[in-house]
Short mmCIF file of C-alpha atoms in Angstrom, two decimals:
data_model
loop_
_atom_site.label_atom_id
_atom_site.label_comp_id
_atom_site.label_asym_id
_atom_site.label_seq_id
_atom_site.Cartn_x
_atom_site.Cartn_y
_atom_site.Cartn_z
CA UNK A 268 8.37 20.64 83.69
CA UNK A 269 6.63 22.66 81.14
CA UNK A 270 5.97 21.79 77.72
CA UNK A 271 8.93 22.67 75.26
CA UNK A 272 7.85 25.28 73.04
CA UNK A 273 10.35 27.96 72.50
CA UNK A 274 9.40 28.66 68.99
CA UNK A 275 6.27 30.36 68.50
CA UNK A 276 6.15 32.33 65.04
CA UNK A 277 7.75 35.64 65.97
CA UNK A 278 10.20 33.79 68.11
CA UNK A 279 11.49 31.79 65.55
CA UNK A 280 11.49 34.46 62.72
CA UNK A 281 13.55 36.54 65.67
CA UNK A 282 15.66 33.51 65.85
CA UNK A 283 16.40 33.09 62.12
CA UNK A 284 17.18 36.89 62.23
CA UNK A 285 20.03 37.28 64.23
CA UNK A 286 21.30 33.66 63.54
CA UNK A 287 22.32 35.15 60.16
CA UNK A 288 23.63 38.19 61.02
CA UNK A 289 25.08 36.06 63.72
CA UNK A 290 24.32 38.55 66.89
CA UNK A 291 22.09 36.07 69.29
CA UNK A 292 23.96 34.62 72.52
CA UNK A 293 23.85 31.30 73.41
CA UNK A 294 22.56 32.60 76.85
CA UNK A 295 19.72 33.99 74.92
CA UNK A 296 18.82 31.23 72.95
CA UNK A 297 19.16 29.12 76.24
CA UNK A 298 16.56 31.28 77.81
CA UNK A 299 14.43 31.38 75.13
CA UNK A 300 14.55 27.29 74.32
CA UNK A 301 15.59 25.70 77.84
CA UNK A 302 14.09 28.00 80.30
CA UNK A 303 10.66 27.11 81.04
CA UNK A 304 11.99 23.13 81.28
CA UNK A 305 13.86 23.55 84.41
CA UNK A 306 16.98 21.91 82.15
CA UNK A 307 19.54 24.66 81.19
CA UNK A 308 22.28 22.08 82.25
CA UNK A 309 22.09 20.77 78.57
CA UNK A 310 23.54 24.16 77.64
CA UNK A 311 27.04 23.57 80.05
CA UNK A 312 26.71 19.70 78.87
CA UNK A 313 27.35 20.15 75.46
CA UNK A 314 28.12 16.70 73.76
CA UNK A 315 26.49 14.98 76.65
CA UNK A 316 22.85 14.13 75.67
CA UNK A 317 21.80 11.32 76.91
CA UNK A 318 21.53 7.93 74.95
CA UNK A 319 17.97 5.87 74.32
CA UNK A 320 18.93 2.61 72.94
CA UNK A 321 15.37 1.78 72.79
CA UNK A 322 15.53 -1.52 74.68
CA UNK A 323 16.17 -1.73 78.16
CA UNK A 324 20.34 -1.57 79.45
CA UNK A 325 20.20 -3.68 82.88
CA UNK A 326 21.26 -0.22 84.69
CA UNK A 327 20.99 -0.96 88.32
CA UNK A 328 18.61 1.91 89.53
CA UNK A 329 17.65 3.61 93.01
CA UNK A 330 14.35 4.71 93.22
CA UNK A 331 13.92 6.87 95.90
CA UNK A 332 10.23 7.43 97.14
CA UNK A 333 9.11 10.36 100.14
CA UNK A 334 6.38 10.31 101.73
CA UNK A 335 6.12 14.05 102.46
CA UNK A 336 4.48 16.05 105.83
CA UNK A 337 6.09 13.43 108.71
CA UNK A 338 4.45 9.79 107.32
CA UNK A 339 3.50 7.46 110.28
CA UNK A 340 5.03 4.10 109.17
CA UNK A 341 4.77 2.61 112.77
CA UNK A 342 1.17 2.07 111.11
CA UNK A 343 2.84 0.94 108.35
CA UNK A 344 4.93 -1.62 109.75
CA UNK A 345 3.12 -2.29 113.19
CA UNK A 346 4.57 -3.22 115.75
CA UNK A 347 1.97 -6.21 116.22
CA UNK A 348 3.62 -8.20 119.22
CA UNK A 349 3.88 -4.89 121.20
CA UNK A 350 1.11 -4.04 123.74
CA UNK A 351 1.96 -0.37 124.07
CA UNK A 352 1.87 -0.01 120.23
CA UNK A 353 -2.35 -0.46 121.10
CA UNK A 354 -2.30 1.44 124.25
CA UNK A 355 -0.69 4.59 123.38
CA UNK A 356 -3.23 4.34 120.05
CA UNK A 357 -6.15 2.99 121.46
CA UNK A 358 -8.42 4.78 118.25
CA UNK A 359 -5.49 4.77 115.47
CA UNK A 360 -3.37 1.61 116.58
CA UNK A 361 -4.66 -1.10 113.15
CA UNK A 362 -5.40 -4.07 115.08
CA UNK A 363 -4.39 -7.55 114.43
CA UNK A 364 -7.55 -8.67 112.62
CA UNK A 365 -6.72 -6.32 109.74
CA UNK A 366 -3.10 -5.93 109.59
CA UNK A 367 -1.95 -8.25 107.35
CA UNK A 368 0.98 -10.72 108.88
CA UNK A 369 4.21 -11.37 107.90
CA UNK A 370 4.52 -14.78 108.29
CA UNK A 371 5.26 -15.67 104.92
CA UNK A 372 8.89 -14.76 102.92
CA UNK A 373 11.46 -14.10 105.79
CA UNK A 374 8.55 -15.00 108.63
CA UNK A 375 8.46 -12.62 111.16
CA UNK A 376 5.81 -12.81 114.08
CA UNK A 377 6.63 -9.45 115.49
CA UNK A 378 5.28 -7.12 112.69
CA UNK A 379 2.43 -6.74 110.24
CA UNK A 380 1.52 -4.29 107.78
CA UNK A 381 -1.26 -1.74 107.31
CA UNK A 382 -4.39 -3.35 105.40
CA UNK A 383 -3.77 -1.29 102.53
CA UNK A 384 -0.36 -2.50 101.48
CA UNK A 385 -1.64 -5.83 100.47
CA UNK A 386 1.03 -5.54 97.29
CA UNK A 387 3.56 -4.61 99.09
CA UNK A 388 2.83 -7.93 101.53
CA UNK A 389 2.83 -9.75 98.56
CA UNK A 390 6.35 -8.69 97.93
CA UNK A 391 7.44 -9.64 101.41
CA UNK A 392 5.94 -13.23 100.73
CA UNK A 393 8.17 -13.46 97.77
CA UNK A 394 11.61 -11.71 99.94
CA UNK A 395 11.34 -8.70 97.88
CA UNK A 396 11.12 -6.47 101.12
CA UNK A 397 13.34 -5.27 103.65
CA UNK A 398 12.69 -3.02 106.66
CA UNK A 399 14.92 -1.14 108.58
CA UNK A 400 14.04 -0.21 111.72
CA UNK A 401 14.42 3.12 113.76
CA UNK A 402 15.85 4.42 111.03
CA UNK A 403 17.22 8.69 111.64
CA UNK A 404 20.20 10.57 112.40
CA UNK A 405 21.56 11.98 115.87
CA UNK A 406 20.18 14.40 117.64
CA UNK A 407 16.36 14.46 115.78
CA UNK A 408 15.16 18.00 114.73
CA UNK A 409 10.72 17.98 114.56
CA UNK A 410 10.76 21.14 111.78
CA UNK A 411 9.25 19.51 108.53
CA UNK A 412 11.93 22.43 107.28
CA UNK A 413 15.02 21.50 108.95
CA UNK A 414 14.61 17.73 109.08
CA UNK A 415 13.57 17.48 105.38
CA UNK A 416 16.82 19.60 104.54
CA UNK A 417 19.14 17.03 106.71
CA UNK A 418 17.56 14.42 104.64
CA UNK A 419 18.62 16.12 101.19
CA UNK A 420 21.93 17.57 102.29
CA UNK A 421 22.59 13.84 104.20
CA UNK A 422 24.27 16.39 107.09
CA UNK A 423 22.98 16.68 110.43
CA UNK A 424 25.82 19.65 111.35
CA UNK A 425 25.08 21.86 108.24
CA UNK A 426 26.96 22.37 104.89
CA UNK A 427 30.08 24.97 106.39
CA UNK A 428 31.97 22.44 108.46
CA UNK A 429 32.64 20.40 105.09
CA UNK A 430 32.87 23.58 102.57
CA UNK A 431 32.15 23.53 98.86
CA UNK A 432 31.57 19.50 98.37
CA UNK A 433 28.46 19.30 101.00
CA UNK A 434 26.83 22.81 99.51
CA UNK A 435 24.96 19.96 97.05
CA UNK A 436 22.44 17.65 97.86
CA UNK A 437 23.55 14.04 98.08
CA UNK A 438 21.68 12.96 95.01
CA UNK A 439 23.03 15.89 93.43
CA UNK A 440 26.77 15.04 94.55
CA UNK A 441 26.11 11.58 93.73
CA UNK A 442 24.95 12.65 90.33
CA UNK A 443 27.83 14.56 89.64
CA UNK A 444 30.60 12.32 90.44
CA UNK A 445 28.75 8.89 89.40
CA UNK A 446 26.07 9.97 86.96
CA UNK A 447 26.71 13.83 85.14
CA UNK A 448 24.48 13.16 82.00
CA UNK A 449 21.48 15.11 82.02
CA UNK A 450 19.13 11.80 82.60
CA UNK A 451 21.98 10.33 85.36
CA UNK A 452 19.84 11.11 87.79
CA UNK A 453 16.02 12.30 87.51
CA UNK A 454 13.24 14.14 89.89
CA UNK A 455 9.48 14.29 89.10
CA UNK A 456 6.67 15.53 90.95
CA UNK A 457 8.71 17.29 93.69
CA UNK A 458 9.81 20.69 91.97
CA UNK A 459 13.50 21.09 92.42
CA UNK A 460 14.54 19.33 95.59
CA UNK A 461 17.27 20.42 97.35
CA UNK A 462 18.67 16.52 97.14
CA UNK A 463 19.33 17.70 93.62
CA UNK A 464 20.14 21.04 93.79
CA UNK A 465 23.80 22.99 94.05
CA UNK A 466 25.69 20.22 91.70
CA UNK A 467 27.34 20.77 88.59
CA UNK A 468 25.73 18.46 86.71
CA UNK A 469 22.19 19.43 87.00
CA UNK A 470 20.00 16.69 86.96
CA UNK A 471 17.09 16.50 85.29
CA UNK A 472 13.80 17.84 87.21
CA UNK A 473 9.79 18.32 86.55
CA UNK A 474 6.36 17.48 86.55
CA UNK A 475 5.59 14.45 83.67
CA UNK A 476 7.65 13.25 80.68
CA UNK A 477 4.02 13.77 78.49
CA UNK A 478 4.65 17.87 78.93
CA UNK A 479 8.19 17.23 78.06
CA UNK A 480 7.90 17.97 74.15
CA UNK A 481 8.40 20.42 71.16
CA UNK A 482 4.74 21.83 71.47
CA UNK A 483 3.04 23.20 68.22
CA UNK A 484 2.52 27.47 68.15
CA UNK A 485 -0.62 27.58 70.21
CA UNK A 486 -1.75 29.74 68.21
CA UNK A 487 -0.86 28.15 64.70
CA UNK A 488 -1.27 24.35 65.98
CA UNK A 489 -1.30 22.98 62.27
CA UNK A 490 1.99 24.53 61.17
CA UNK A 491 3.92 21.92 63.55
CA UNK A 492 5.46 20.36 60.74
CA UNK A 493 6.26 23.44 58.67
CA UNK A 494 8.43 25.09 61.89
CA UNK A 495 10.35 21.98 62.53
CA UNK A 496 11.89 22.11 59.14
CA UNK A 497 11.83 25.52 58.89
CA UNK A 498 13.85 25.29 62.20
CA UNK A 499 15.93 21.83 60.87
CA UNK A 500 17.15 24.05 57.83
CA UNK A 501 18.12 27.09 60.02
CA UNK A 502 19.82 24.88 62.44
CA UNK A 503 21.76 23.59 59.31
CA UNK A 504 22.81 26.90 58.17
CA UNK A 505 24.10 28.14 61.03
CA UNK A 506 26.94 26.08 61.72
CA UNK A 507 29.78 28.55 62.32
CA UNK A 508 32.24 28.40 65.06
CA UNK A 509 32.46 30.49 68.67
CA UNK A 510 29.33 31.62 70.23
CA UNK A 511 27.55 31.04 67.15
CA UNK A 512 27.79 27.16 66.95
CA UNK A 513 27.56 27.12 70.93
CA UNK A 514 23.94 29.07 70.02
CA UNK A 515 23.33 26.60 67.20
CA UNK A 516 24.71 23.52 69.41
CA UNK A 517 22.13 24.31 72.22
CA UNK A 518 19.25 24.50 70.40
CA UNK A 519 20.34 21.25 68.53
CA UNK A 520 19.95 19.58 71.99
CA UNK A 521 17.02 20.57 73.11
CA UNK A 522 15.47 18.94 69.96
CA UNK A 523 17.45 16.09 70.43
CA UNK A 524 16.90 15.63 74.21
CA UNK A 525 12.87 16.29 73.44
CA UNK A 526 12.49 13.89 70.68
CA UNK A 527 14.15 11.16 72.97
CA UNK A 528 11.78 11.84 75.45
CA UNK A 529 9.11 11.93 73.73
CA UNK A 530 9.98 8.82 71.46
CA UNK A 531 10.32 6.87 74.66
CA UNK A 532 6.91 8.08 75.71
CA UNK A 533 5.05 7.07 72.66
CA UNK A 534 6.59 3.58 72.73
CA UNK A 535 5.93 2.90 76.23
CA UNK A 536 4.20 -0.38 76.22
CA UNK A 537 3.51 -1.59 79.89
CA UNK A 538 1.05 -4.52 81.10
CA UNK A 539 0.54 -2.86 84.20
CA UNK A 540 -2.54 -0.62 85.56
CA UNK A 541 -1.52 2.55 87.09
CA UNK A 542 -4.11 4.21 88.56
CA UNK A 543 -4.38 8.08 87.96
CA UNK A 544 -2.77 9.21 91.62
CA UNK A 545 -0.17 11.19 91.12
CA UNK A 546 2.67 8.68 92.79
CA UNK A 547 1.50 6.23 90.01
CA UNK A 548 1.92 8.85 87.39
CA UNK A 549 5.27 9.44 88.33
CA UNK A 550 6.49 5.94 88.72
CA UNK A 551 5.07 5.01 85.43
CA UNK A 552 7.25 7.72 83.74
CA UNK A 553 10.01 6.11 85.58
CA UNK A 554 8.88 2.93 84.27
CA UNK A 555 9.25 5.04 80.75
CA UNK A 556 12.88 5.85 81.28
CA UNK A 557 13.80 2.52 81.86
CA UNK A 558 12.02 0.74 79.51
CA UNK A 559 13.27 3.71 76.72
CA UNK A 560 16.94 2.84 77.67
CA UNK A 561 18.07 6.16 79.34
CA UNK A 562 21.31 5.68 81.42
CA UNK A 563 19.00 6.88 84.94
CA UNK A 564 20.46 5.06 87.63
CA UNK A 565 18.77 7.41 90.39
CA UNK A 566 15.16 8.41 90.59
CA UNK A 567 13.59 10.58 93.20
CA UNK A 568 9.86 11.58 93.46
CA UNK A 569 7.17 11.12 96.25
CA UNK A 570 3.75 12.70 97.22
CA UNK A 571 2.56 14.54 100.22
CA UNK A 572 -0.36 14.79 102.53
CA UNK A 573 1.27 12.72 105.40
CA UNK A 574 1.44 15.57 108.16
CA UNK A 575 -1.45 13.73 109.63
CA UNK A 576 -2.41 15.52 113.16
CA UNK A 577 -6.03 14.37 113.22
CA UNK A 578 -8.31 12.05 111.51
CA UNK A 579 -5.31 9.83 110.38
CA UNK A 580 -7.05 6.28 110.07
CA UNK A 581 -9.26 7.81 107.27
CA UNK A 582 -6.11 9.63 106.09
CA UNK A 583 -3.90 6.71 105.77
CA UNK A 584 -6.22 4.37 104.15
CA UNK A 585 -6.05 6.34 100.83
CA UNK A 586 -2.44 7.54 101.34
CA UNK A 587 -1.30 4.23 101.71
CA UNK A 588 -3.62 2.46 99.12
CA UNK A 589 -2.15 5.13 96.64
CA UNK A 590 1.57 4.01 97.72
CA UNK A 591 0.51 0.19 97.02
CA UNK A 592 -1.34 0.76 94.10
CA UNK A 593 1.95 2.80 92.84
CA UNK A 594 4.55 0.26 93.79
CA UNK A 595 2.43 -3.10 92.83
CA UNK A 596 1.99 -1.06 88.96
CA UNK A 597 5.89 -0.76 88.66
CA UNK A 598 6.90 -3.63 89.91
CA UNK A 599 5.00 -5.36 87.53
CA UNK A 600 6.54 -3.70 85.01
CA UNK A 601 10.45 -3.91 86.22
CA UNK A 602 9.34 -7.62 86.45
CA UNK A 603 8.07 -7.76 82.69
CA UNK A 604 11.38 -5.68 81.51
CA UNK A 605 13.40 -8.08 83.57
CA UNK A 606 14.79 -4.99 85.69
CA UNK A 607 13.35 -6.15 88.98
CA UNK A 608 16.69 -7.83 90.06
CA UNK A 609 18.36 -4.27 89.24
CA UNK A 610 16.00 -2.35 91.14
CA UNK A 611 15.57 -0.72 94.85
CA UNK A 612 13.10 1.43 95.77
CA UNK A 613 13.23 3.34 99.29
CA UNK A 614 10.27 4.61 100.82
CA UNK A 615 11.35 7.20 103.37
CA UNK A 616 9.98 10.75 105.33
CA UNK A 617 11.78 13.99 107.06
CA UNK A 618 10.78 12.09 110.59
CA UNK A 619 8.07 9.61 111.84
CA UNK A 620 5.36 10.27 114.32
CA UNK A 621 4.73 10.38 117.87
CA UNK A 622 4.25 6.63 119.31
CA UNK A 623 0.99 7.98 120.98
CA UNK A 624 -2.39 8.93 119.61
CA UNK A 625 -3.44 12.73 120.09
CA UNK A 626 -6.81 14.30 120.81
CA UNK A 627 -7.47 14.60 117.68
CA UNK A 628 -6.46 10.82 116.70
CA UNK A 629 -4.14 11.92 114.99
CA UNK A 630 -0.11 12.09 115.40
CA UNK A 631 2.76 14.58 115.74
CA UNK A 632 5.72 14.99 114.72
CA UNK A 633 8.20 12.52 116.21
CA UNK A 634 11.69 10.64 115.26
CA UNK A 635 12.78 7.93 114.00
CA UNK A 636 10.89 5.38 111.93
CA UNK A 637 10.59 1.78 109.93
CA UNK A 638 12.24 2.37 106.39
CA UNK A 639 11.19 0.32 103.25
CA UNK A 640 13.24 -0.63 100.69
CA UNK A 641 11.84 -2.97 98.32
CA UNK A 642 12.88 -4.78 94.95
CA UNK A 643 14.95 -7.72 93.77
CA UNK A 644 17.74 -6.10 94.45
CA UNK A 645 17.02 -6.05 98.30
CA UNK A 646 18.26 -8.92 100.66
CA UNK A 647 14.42 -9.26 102.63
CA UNK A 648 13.96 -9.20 106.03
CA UNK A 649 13.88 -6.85 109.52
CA UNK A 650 17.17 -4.73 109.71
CA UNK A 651 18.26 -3.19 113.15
CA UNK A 652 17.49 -3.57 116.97
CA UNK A 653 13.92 -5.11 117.13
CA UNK A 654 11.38 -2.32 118.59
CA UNK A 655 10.64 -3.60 121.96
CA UNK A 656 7.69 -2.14 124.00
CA UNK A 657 9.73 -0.02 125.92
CA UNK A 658 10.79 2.31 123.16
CA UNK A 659 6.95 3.10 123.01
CA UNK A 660 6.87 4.45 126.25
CA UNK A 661 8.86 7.94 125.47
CA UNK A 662 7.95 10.62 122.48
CA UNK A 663 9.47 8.13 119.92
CA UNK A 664 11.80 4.99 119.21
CA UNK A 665 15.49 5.60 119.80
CA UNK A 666 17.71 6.33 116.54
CA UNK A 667 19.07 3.18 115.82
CA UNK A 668 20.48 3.71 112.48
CA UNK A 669 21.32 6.43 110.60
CA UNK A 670 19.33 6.58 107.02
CA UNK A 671 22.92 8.02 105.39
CA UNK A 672 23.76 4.11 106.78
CA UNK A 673 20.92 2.92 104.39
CA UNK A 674 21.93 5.19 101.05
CA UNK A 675 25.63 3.87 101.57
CA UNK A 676 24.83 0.17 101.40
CA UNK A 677 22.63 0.56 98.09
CA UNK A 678 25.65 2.69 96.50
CA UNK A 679 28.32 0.45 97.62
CA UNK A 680 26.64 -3.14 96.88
CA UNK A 681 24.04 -1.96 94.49
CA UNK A 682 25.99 0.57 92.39
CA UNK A 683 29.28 -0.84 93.12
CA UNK A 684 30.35 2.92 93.77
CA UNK A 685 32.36 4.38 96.71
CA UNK A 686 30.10 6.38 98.64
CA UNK A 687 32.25 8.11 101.06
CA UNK A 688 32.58 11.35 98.02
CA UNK A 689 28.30 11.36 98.50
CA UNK A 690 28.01 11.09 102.13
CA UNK A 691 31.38 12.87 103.54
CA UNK A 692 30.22 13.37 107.43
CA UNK A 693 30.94 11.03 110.12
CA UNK A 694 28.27 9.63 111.77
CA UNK A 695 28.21 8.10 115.37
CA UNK A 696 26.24 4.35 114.24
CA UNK A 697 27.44 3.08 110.96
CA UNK A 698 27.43 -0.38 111.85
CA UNK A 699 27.11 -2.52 108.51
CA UNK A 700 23.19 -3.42 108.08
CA UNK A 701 23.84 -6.41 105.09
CA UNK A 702 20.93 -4.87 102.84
CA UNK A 703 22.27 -5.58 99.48
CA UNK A 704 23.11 -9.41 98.95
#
């Protein structure tokens, strides 16, 4: 998301120009205003900007959170009880005296977790976690390509059997039907993910809410004020009808959508200590949203550097210490707004890793894998079959439940929304998981 600064000085005389003599096109002035923010859906969404009340709304909200490259959460959520676990990773497997147990919360004995989410165990002390085990979809594909694309289309057999309504990504079909404003539903940090992609409604996607502004002339970085009223009294003049007042109209909402933004960014007032990682960056601008009253109900960013085919204890240890640090700063915040009841958060990846070390102690690519979803909004505990030390004899665990399985639940019992629209394909387990209280 690049700044917003479609106004330097020739622009904007260019601008006034043919304004008056009434010859620019709203495609132009879209170009010219909208382009280089990744938003031109505010052009199509006249009249729909979104609203800041200022104060947090109680939205329930999704936070979606992938762990790029293939993550390895069987050294996440280890298998503790499970001799195989440390036989098939006699140099990666995190032993016992490290992993921290989960014997507090909803007490398991059969898991712990890595040494570096000690926030996240914190959580599962106070039943703010749930994991959901051998989590996939039929028939697992090991392409980062392929298997990250099932995971934003949520389709295993492509988008042509289903036609038209599966061309969009999930979050984007979910967006349109549930959440069509241009802050419904929200990416940052991951470019434009195909989740979000092929809807109408065009979600909102970038980099940072801080570059998300009316920027000064570079050039003339003093004469800020001067161009916004210059601009404020064009704007005012050019009110006619037709493609004229759709021209006028569109830039009229990118000022409007910008100031919001950027009001919500200057009033952010948090307690919490986000460290300078980008996953903690881009949860504390979600933390933003919410606190600034946008009507986001679905969030989706994530960081990479999780393809880890050698040297992965060293790897994981800041990968995963970034994730904790991340989490532990917004949940303090959701907690302070009182949104922590409202929230979920899902930690996912495109597949897990092989159960066995390689030569390189590192992992491959594998299958299925322990999902996370943590928040008040979560019922805690372990979800699906129990690993057993047999399903760490082969590649990788068994697909056990299909992650479309997890997205439903949240929708249905979170959002209160019918998810069928969002995830249209039949899938062979769909047995209820009871995620959501």
């Amino acid at each position: 998301m690049n700044a917003f600064h479609p106004f330097d000085d020739e622009t904007l005389a260019y601008l006034t120009h043919r304004l008056r003599r009434k010859s620019v096109t709203r495609r132009e002035v879209l170009s010219l205003t909208l382009g280089g923010l990744g938003v031109t859906a505010l052009g199509p969404l006249a009249g729909r900007i979104p609203i800041a009340s200022g104060a947090s709304l109680g939205n329930t909200t999704y936070v979606l959170i992938n762990l790029d490259g293939g993550c390895d959460l069987l050294n996440a959520v280890i298998p503790s009880s499970l001799s195989n676990y440390f036989s098939k990773r006699p140099t990666i497997g995190i032993q016992n005296a490290v992993s921290l147990p989960l014997t507090g919360g909803p007490n398991t004995t059969r898991y712990r977790l890595h040494p570096a989410l000690d926030q996240i165990h914190a959580m599962w002390n106070e039943s703010d976690v749930a994991i959901v085990e051998n989590v996939g979809y039929p028939t697992e594909n090991l392409s980062h390509f392929e298997s990250a694309d099932i995971y934003s289309y949520g389709l295993r057999n492509g988008t042509g059997q289903l036609g038209a309504t599966a061309a969009a990504g999930w979050m984007a079909r979910f967006a349109d039907r549930y959440a069509s404003t241009p802050l419904g539903a929200v990416s940052l940090g991951l470019g434009r993910p195909k989740s979000l992609s092929g809807g109408t409604s065009q979600p909102l996607q970038g980099s940072t809410l801080a570059n998300f502004r009316f920027a000064a002339d570079p050039s003339f970085s003093g004469n800020d004020k001067l161009r916004k009223n210059t601009i404020g009294r064009v704007l005012a003049g050019a009110t006619g009808a037709g493609t004229l007042g759709s021209v006028r109209n569109a830039i009229d909402q990118g000022f409007q959508f910008s100031t919001q933004i950027q009001n919500a960014v200057a009033n952010f007032s948090s307690a919490a200590a986000y460290t300078g990682a980008l996953l903690s960056q881009h949860l504390r601008d979600v933390a933003i949203l919410v606190q600034g009253g946008f009507e986001t109900r679905l969030f989706y960013t994530g960081h990479g550097g999780h393809d880890t085919h050698s040297d992965q204890l060293a790897q994981e240890a800041i990968l995963f210490q970034r994730l904790d640090d991340a989490i532990g700063s917004f949940a303090t915040d959701m907690k302070a707004m009182g949104q922590w009841n409202q929230t979920v958060l899902c930690i996912f990846t495109e597949f897990g890793r092989r159960n066995y070390e390689n030569a390189s102690k590192g992992t491959d690519h594998g299958g299925p894998y322990p999902m996370l979803l943590i928040g008040g909004g979560v019922k805690a505990g372990v979800f699906g079959k129990a690993l057993e030390n047999s399903d760490l004899l082969g590649e990788y665990p068994k697909y056990g439940v299909d992650f479309r399985q997890v997205h439903r639940e949240v929708l249905k019992d979170h959002f209160l929304v019918d998810p069928a629209p969002v995830f249209p394909e039949a899938q062979p387990i769909s047995a209820a998981l009871g995620i959501i209280p």
